[in-house]
Short mmCIF file of C-alpha atoms in Angstrom, two decimals:
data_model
loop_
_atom_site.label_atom_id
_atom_site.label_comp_id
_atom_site.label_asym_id
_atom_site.label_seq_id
_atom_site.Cartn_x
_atom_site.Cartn_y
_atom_site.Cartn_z
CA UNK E 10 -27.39 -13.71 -12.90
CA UNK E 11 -29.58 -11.07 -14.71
CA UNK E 12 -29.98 -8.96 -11.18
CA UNK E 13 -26.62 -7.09 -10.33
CA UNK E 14 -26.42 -6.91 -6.32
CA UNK E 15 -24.22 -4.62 -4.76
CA UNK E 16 -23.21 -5.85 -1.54
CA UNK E 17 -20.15 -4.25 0.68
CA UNK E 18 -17.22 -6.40 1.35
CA UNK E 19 -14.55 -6.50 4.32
CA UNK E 20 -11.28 -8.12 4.21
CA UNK E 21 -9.00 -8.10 6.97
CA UNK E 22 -5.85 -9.37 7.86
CA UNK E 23 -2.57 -8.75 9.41
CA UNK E 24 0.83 -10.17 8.43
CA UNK E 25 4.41 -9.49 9.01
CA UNK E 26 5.89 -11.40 6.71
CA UNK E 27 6.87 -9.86 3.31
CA UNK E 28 6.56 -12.74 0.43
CA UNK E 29 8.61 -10.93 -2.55
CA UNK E 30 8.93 -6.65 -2.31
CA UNK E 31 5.26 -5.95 -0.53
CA UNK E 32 4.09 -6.13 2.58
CA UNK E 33 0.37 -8.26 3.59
CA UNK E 34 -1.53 -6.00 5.69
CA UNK E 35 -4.81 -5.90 7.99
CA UNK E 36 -6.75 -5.62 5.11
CA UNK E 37 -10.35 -4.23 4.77
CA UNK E 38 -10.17 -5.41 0.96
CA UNK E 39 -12.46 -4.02 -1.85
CA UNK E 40 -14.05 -6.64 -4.12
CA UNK E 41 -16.36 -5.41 -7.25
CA UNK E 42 -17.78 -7.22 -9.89
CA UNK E 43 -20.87 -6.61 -11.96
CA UNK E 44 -22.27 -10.04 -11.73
CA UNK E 45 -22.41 -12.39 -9.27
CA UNK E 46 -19.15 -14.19 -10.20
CA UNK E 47 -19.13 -16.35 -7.39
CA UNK E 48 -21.64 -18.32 -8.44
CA UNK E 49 -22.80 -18.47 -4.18
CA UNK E 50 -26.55 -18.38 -3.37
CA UNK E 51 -26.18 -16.50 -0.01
CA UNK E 52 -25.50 -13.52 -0.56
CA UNK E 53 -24.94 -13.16 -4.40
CA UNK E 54 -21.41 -11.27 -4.79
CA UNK E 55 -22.04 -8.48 -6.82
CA UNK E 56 -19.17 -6.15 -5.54
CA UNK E 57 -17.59 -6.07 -2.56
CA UNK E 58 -15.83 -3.12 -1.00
CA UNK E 59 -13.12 -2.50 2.07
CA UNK E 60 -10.00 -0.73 3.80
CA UNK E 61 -6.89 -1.33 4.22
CA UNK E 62 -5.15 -1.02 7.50
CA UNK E 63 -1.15 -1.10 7.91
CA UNK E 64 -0.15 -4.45 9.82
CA UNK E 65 0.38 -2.32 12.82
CA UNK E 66 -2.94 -2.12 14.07
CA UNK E 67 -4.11 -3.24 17.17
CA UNK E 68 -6.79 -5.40 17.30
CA UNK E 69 -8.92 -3.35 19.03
CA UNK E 70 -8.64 -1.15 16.00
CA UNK E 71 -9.26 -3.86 13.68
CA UNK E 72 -12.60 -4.35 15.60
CA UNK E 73 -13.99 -0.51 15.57
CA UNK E 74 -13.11 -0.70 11.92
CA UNK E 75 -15.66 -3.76 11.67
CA UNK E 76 -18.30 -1.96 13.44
CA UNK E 77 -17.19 1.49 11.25
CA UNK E 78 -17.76 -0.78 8.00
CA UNK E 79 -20.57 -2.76 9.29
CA UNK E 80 -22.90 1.23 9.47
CA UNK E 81 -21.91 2.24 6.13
CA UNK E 82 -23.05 -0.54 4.49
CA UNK E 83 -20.37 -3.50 4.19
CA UNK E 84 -21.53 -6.76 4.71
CA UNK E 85 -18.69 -9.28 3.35
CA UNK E 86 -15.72 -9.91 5.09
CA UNK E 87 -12.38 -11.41 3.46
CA UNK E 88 -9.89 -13.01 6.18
CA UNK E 89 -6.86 -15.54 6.30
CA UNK E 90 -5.66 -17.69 9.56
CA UNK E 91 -2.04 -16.31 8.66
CA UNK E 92 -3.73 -12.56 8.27
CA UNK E 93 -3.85 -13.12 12.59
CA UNK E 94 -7.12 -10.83 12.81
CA UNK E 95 -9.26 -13.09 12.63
CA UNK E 96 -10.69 -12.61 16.86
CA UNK E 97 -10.65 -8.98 15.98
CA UNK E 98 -12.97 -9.32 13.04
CA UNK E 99 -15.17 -11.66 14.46
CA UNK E 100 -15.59 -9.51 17.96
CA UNK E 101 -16.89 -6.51 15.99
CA UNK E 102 -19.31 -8.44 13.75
CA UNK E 103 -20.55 -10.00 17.28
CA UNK E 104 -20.59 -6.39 18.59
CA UNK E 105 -23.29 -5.45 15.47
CA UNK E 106 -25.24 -8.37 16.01
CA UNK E 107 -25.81 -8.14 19.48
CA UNK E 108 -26.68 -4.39 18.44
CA UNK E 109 -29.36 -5.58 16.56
CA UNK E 110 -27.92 -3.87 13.00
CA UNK E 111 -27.17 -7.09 11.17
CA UNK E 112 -28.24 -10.54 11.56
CA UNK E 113 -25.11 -13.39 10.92
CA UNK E 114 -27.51 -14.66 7.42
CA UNK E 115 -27.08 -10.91 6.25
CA UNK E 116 -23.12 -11.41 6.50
CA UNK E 117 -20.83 -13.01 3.86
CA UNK E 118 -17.08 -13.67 5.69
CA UNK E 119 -14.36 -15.37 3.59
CA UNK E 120 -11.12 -17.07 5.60
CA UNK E 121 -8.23 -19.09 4.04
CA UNK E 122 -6.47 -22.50 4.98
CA UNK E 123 -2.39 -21.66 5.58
CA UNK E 124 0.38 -23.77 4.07
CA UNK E 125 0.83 -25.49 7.36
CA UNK E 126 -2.74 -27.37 7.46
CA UNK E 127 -2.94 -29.10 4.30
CA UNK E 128 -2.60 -32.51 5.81
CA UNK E 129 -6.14 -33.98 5.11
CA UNK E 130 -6.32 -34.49 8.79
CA UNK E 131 -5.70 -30.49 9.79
CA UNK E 132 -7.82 -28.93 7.55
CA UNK E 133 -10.65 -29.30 9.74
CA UNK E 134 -8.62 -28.28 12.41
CA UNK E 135 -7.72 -24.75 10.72
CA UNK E 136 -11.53 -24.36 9.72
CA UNK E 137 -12.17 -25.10 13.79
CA UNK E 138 -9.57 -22.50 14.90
CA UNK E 139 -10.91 -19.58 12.27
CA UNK E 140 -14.59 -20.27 13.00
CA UNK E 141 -13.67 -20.21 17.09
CA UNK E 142 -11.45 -16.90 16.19
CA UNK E 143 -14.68 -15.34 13.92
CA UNK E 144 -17.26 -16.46 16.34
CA UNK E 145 -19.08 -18.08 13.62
CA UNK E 146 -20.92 -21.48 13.15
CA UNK E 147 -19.86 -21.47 9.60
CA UNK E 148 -18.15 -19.91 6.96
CA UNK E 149 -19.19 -18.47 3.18
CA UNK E 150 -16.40 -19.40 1.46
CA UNK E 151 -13.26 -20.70 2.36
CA UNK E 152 -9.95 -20.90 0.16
CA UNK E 153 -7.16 -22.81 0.28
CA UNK E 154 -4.16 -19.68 0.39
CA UNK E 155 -1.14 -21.54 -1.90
CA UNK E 156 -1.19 -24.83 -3.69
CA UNK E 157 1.97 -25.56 -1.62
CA UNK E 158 2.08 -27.60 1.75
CA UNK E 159 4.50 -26.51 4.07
CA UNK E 160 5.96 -28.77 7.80
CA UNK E 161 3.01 -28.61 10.13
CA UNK E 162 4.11 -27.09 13.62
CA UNK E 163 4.44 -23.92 15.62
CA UNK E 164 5.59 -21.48 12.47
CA UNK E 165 3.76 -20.50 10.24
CA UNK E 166 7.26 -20.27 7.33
CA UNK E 167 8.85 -23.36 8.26
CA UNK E 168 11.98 -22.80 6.90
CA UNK E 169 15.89 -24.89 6.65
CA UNK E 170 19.27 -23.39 7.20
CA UNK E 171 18.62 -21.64 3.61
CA UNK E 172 15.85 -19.82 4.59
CA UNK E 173 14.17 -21.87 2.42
CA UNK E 174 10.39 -23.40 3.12
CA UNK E 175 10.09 -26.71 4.64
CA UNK E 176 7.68 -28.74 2.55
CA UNK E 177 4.75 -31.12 3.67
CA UNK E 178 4.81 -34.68 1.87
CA UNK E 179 1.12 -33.51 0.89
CA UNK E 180 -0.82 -33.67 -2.22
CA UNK E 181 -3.71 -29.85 -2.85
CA UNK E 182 -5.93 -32.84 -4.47
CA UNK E 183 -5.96 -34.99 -0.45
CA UNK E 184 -5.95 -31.38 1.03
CA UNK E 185 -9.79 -31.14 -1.60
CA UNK E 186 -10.73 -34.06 -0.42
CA UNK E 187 -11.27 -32.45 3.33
CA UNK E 188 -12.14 -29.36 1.95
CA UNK E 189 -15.21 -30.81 0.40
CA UNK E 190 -15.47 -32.31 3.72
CA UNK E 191 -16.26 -28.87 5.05
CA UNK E 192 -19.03 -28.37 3.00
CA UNK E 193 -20.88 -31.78 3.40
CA UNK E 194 -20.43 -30.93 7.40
CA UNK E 195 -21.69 -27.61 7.03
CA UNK E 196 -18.77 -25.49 7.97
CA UNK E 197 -18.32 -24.07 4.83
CA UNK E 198 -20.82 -23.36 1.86
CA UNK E 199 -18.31 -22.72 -0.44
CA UNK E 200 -14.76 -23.41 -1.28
CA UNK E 201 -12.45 -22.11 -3.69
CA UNK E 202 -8.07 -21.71 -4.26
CA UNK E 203 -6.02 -18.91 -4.58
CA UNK E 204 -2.59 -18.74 -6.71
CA UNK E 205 -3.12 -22.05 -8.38
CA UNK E 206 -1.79 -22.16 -12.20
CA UNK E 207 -3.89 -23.40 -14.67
CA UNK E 208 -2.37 -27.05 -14.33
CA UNK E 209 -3.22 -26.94 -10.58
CA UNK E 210 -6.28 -25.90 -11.45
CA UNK E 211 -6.92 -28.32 -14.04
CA UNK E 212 -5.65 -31.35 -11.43
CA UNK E 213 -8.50 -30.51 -8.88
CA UNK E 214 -11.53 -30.33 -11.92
CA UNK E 215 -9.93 -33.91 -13.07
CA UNK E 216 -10.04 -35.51 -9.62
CA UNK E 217 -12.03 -38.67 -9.70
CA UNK E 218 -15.35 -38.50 -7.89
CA UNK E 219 -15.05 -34.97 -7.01
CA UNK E 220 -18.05 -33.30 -5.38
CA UNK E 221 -17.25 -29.69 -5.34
CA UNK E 222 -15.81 -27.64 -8.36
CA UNK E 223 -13.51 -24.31 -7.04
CA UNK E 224 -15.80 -21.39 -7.11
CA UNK E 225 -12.95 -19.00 -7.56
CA UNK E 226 -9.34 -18.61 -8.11
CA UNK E 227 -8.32 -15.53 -6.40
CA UNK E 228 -4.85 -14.66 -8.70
CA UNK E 229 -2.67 -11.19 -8.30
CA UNK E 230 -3.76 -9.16 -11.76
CA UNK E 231 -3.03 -5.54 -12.78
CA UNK E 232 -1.80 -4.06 -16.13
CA UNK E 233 1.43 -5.11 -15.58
CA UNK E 234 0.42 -8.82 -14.69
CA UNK E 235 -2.67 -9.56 -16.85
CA UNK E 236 -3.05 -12.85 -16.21
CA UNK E 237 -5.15 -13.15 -19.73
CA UNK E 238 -4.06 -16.81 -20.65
CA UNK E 239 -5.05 -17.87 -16.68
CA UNK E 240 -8.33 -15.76 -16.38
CA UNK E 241 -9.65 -17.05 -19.91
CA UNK E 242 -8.50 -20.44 -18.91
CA UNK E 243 -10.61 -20.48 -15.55
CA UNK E 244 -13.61 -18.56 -16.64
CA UNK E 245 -13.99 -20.83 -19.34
CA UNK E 246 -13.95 -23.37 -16.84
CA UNK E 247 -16.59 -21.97 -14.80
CA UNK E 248 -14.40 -20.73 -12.16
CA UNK E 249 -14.47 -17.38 -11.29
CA UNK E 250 -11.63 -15.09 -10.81
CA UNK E 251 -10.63 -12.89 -8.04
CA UNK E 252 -7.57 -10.28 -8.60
CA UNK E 253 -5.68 -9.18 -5.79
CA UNK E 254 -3.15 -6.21 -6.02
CA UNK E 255 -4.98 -5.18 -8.63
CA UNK E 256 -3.42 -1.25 -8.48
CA UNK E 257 -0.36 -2.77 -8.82
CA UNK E 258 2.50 -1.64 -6.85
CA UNK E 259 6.03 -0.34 -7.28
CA UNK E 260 9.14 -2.77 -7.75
CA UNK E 261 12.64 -1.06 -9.03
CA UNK E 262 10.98 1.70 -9.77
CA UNK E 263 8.25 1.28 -11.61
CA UNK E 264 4.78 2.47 -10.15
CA UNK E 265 1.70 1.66 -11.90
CA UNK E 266 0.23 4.12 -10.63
CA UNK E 267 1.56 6.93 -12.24
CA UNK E 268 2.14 5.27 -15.79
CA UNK E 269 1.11 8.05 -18.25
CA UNK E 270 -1.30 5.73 -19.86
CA UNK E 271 -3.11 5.69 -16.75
CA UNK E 272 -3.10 9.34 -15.56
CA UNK E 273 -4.55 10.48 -19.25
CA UNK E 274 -7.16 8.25 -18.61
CA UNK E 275 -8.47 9.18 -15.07
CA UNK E 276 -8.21 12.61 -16.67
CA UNK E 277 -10.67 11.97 -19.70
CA UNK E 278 -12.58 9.72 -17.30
CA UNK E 279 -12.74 12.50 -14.53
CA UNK E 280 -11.54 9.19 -12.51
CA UNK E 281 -8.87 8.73 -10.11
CA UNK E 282 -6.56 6.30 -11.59
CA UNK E 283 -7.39 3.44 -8.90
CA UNK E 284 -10.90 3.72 -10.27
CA UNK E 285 -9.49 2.90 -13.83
CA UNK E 286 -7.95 0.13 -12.73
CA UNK E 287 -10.75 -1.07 -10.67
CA UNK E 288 -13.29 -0.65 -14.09
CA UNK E 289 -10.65 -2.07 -16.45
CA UNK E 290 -10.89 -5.51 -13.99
CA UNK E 291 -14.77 -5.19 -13.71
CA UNK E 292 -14.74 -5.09 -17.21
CA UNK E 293 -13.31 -7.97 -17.62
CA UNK E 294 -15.66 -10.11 -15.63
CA UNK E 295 -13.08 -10.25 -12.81
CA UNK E 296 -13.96 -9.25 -9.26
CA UNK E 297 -11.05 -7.02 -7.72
CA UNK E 298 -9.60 -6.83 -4.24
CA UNK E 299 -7.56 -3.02 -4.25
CA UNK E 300 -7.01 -1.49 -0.84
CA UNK E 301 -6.94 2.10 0.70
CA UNK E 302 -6.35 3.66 4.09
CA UNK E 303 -8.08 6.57 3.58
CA UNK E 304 -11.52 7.66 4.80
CA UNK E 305 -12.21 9.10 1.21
CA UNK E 306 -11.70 6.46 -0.62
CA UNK E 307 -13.75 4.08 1.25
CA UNK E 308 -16.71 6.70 0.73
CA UNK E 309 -16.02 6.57 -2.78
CA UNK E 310 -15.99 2.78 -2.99
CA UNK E 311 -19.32 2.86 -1.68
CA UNK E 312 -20.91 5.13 -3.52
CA UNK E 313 -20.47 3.29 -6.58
CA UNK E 314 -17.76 5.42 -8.64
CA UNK E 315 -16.35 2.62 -10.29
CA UNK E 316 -20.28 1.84 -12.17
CA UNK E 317 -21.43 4.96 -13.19
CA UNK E 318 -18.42 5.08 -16.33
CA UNK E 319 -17.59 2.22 -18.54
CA UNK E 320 -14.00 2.15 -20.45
CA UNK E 321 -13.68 2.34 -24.22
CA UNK E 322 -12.16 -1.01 -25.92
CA UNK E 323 -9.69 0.97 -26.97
CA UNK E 324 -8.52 2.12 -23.68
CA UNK E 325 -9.12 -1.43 -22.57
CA UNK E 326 -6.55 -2.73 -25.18
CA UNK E 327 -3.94 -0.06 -24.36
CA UNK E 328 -4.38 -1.45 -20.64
CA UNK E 329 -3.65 -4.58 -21.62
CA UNK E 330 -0.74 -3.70 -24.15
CA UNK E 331 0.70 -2.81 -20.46
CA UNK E 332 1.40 -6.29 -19.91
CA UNK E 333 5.28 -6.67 -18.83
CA UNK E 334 4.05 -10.26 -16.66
CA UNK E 335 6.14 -8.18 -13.23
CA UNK E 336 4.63 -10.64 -10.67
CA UNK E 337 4.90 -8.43 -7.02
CA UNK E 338 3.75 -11.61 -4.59
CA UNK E 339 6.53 -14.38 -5.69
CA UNK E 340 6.83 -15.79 -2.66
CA UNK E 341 10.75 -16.25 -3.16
CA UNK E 342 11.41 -18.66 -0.16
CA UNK E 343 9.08 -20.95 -1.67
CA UNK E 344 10.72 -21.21 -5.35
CA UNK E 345 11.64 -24.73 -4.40
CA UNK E 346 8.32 -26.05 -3.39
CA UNK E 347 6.96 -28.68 -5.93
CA UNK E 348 3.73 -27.00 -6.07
CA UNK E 349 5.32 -23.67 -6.56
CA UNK E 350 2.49 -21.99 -8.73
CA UNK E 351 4.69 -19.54 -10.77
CA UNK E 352 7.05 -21.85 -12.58
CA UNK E 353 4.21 -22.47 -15.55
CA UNK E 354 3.65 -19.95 -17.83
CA UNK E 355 0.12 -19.51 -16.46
#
């Protein structure tokens, strides 16, 4: 796309459930990218900006932070089923159009089929139950979460006396199948994965008579994860790739953050260091989802700090000489699973 739009993103979701040594919260997530990776008509993606809220807010609060977003500017919206914000979200986008400040065509909102609908039969289901939540006719994009099927029922980690997951006997290519449903029936316009190795990946582009490619892979990436083997592998694929935690995090004792390499940077820069890791993902054609919780930072988000510098290639390559492949979302209970995404080297 030769014209960059700039268009403000939301992602929220709640979750109590901690996968490996972090915590999912409500999430107002940031997404940027220079170009409009996602390949989707309405709106182009260009970058996408948003909060993040602890998993202790009420949904009330998850509401007036809609509306808060909605004024300054934001206008995509990245939820889950299993994020359980969903209502929340979709009352304060209601609240704004009734209001008169956006119209629902001006709005891009992103949810996420959970582990426990992949039977090709509950997929439509799950889309049903986030659209009713979101008060919406139809969603942007939606994503199947994890390659891995887990026991449909009442919880949402099915798991034996381990405390390991339950499987599903189902197959991510049957669980396609009624995603691409979705589109032809006008739920969706778009679908994509997220946390599918290359191989998974690979299975869904090789399906006989498929009708809908994945128009992203939304993968955890930072300096410490670089994901370089999987991101070259799905852009050259045509996929486009979405990093989450992409400031990293800290696990025994090691905080991105405050590597050295980084702080010199956002010094010669005259960056904070989230910004450098924010640029050193735009730069590699890879829209990001960081988060904040403060009021600053959102302001900053928006006002385009991460576009007005561009990173040398040799700060680039020291980034990426960071690489230690320290994975933060492992999703330990599931190491069993057949479909378990992280036992392939990419």
């Amino acid at each position: 796309m030769e014209r960059i739009n700039k268009i403000p993103v939301l992602g929220l979701g709640a979750c109590k459930y901690q996968f490996s040594d972090f915590l999912f919260y409500v999430l107002l997530t940031l997404c940027f990218s220079e170009k409009g990776d996602l390949g989707l008509s309405s709106p182009e993606c260009g970058w996408i900006a948003s909060v993040l809220f602890i998993s202790q807010a009420a949904p009330w609060e998850v509401m007036e932070a809609v509306k808060v977003a909605i004024d300054a500017g934001y206008r995509h919206f990245d939820c889950a089923y299993l994020y359980r914000s969903e209502s929340a979200v979709g009352a304060g986008i209601l609240w704004k159009i009734k209001e008169g400040v956006v119209k629902r065509e001006d709005l891009f909102v992103a949810s996420k089929l959970w582990c426990t609908f992949h039977k090709k039969s509950r997929v439509k289901i799950a889309c049903t139950q986030s659209l009713n939540a979101l008060k919406l006719s139809y969603l942007d994009l939606y994503l199947i979460h994890w390659p891995m099927g887990f026991k449909s029922g009442k919880k949402d980690l099915p798991v034996d006396h381990s405390g390991m997951i339950i499987p599903s006997n189902t197959d991510f290519l049957d669980t396609w199948e009624a995603m691409e449903d979705l589109v032809v029936a006008g739920l969706v316009k778009a679908i994509g994965v997220s946390n599918f190795n290359h191989e998974q990946l690979q299975r869904i582009l090789d399906k006989p008579d498929l009708r809908f490619k994945p128009v992203t892979n939304q993968i955890e990436c930072h300096p410490h994860l670089t994901q370089k083997n999987l991101i070259g592998y799905c852009q050259s694929r045509g996929v486009s790739v979405t990093a989450y935690l992409p400031l990293g995090g800290s696990k025994e004792g090691v905080d991105l953050m405050d590597d050295p390499m980084i702080q010199r940077m956002a010094q010669k820069y005259n960056k904070s260091a989230a910004q450098i890791l924010i640029r050193f993902q735009i730069q590699r054609n890879v829209i990001v989802i960081p988060k904040s919780i403060t009021p600053k930072w959102i302001l900053e988000n928006i006002q385009e700090s991460v576009f007005d510098f561009e990173l040398s290639e040799e700060d680039m390559n020291v980034l990426l000489c960071l690489n230690r492949n320290l994975r933060l979302a492992r999703f330990p209970i599931a190491e069993n699973h057949k479909d378990y995404p992280f036992n392939v080297q990419y």
